[in-house]
Amino acid sequence: MSHKQVGGPPGESAVDWCLYQLNGAAEFEVSEADIISTVEFNHTGELLATGDKGGRVVIFQREPESKNEPYNQGEYNVYSTFQSHEPEFDYLKSLEIEEKINKIKWLPQQNAAHSLLSTNDKTIKLWKITERDKRPEGYNLKDEEGKLKDLSTVTSLQVPVLKPMDLMVEVTPRRIFANGHTYHVNSISVNSDCETYMSADDLRINLWHLAITDRSFNIVDIKPANMEDLTEVITASEFHPHHCNLFVYSSSKGSLRLCDMRASALCDKHSKLYEEPEDPSNRSFFSEIISSVSDVKFSHSGRYMLTRDYLTVKVWDLNMETKPVETYQVHDYLRSKLCSLYENDCIFDKFECAWNGSDSVIMTGAYNNFFRMFDRNTKRDVTLEASRESSKPRAILKPRRVCVGGKRRKDDISVDSLDFTKKILHTAWHPTENIIAIAATNNLYIFQDKVNSEMH
């Protein structure tokens, strides 16, 4: 299957993906704290944030084009690194709270500063990122070191002036939203009204105002009166990109519920339920586990929803609840391996999914550092690999193929030789361009289309 047509806008020429940048140490030195746990572009794509298991957030900024160094345009360089969360201890429950960053969400930019939300299992924080390239000089009551002068020595007054200095990026915590969740936070989503956001854990979804930290409104609560009656949990949630009253949440039973906050304050009764009836011929011990939805994303247009379960990605039309309009097999060759994947716990891995800027291509990760792309127009798909060995800078990525038994072609990989410790769980697509960010353990790969990188 040709990979030429995957990834491009409709009606345009082919996309050849090539490695643009690789950040991170070689893999034999990996410490647990360095493993990337989330990746997120901001609304313009100029900034890219990653969070890791050590509670750190690293922000990369895209370099502006310069006439002297045209080849450097488009590179994402480290802009700021800060410790977002520290390990904590819940004394009431005798539980350690990990510092791992579960999700990062950028707020739409409203002034010169940038803002983002980051969350671990329990606490959500709002960070403000500002630049300083000037400093005041010539104080009347302080000397150059900042110490107060003896007032008797001050004989004249001067107007302080701003002098240029080296650029400094300052990151400050503006708000801390704590004590809102009993269970682990799995997703946060900023509303299109730019004033509120929601956070979801296994059983509840809360609505917060960005300016108020001491209270939130519980908008979904699926906790049964008796926990023994618990049959499903919330796995992900997201606000609609244009309608501030609509949001969706997915469940471990494979269903999606679209809720309308205009209908009632508590959205336990959904407006629409999206569910695909199970094919009885595919029923197995693992059916319920592999049907659990690990991620849900609205398309940029707001017309579709993209979901990922263990073996497939599905596209749902908001107007059709009975079944998805498109289903793509991510790694169907693993269907016969579910028993061993259950034994090594891989069957519980939570893969994310992403839309390209025009909603025509979808991307999601797999094992062996593979990631998959599906072109919705041509119905073509491709498997690519994010690895040091196969990715030479600016070289076009070769499509990979996994073979199951039978004849093996040259360069094919046997399903039995896949490395299940190398998994692409977290991916992000630039909002308007063919630039993708792929987290592979502790490494961040940035791929661009060949056309883009040659222009730069």
mmCIF file with all atom_site columns, C-alpha atoms in Angstrom, residues 47 66-67 76 85 87 123 140 153 169 184 188 190 209-210 230 235 253 267 285-286 310 314 358 384 396 418 426 440:
data_model
loop_
_atom_site.group_PDB
_atom_site.id
_atom_site.type_symbol
_atom_site.label_atom_id
_atom_site.label_alt_id
_atom_site.label_comp_id
_atom_site.label_asym_id
_atom_site.label_entity_id
_atom_site.label_seq_id
_atom_site.pdbx_PDB_ins_code
_atom_site.Cartn_x
_atom_site.Cartn_y
_atom_site.Cartn_z
_atom_site.occupancy
_atom_site.B_iso_or_equiv
_atom_site.pdbx_formal_charge
_atom_site.auth_seq_id
_atom_site.auth_comp_id
_atom_site.auth_asym_id
_atom_site.auth_atom_id
_atom_site.pdbx_PDB_model_num
ATOM 1  C CA . LEU A 1 47  ? 4.590   26.408  21.304 1.00 0.00 ? 47  LEU A CA 1
ATOM 2  C CA . SER A 1 66  ? 15.698  34.533  9.975  1.00 0.00 ? 66  SER A CA 1
ATOM 3  C CA . LYS A 1 67  ? 17.326  35.695  6.753  1.00 0.00 ? 67  LYS A CA 1
ATOM 4  C CA . TYR A 1 76  ? 11.360  23.785  18.210 1.00 0.00 ? 76  TYR A CA 1
ATOM 5  C CA . HIS A 1 85  ? 3.978   19.038  40.480 1.00 0.00 ? 85  HIS A CA 1
ATOM 6  C CA . PRO A 1 87  ? 5.045   14.036  44.968 1.00 0.00 ? 87  PRO A CA 1
ATOM 7  C CA . THR A 1 123 ? -4.349  18.785  41.594 1.00 0.00 ? 123 THR A CA 1
ATOM 8  C CA . ASN A 1 140 ? 16.009  56.939  43.850 1.00 0.00 ? 140 ASN A CA 1
ATOM 9  C CA . THR A 1 153 ? 22.546  60.879  50.895 1.00 0.00 ? 153 THR A CA 1
ATOM 10 C CA . VAL A 1 169 ? 11.132  33.527  30.528 1.00 0.00 ? 169 VAL A CA 1
ATOM 11 C CA . HIS A 1 184 ? -7.569  9.994   39.588 1.00 0.00 ? 184 HIS A CA 1
ATOM 12 C CA . ILE A 1 188 ? -9.006  18.276  31.481 1.00 0.00 ? 188 ILE A CA 1
ATOM 13 C CA . VAL A 1 190 ? -10.872 24.158  28.331 1.00 0.00 ? 190 VAL A CA 1
ATOM 14 C CA . HIS A 1 209 ? -14.157 28.740  36.614 1.00 0.00 ? 209 HIS A CA 1
ATOM 15 C CA . LEU A 1 210 ? -10.588 29.694  35.762 1.00 0.00 ? 210 LEU A CA 1
ATOM 16 C CA . LEU A 1 230 ? -20.003 -0.281  39.702 1.00 0.00 ? 230 LEU A CA 1
ATOM 17 C CA . THR A 1 235 ? -12.072 7.242   30.678 1.00 0.00 ? 235 THR A CA 1
ATOM 18 C CA . LYS A 1 253 ? -17.706 -0.023  28.202 1.00 0.00 ? 253 LYS A CA 1
ATOM 19 C CA . CYS A 1 267 ? -25.687 16.012  33.323 1.00 0.00 ? 267 CYS A CA 1
ATOM 20 C CA . PHE A 1 285 ? -13.005 -13.036 27.507 1.00 0.00 ? 285 PHE A CA 1
ATOM 21 C CA . PHE A 1 286 ? -11.195 -9.835  26.481 1.00 0.00 ? 286 PHE A CA 1
ATOM 22 C CA . TYR A 1 310 ? -7.316  -1.073  22.111 1.00 0.00 ? 310 TYR A CA 1
ATOM 23 C CA . LYS A 1 314 ? -13.443 5.093   15.117 1.00 0.00 ? 314 LYS A CA 1
ATOM 24 C CA . SER A 1 358 ? -8.252  19.794  8.210  1.00 0.00 ? 358 SER A CA 1
ATOM 25 C CA . LEU A 1 384 ? 5.638   4.652   10.432 1.00 0.00 ? 384 LEU A CA 1
ATOM 26 C CA . ILE A 1 396 ? 11.960  10.246  4.338  1.00 0.00 ? 396 ILE A CA 1
ATOM 27 C CA . LEU A 1 418 ? 7.404   -6.647  18.134 1.00 0.00 ? 418 LEU A CA 1
ATOM 28 C CA . HIS A 1 426 ? 1.053   10.241  23.290 1.00 0.00 ? 426 HIS A CA 1
ATOM 29 C CA . ALA A 1 440 ? 8.425   7.566   22.562 1.00 0.00 ? 440 ALA A CA 1
#
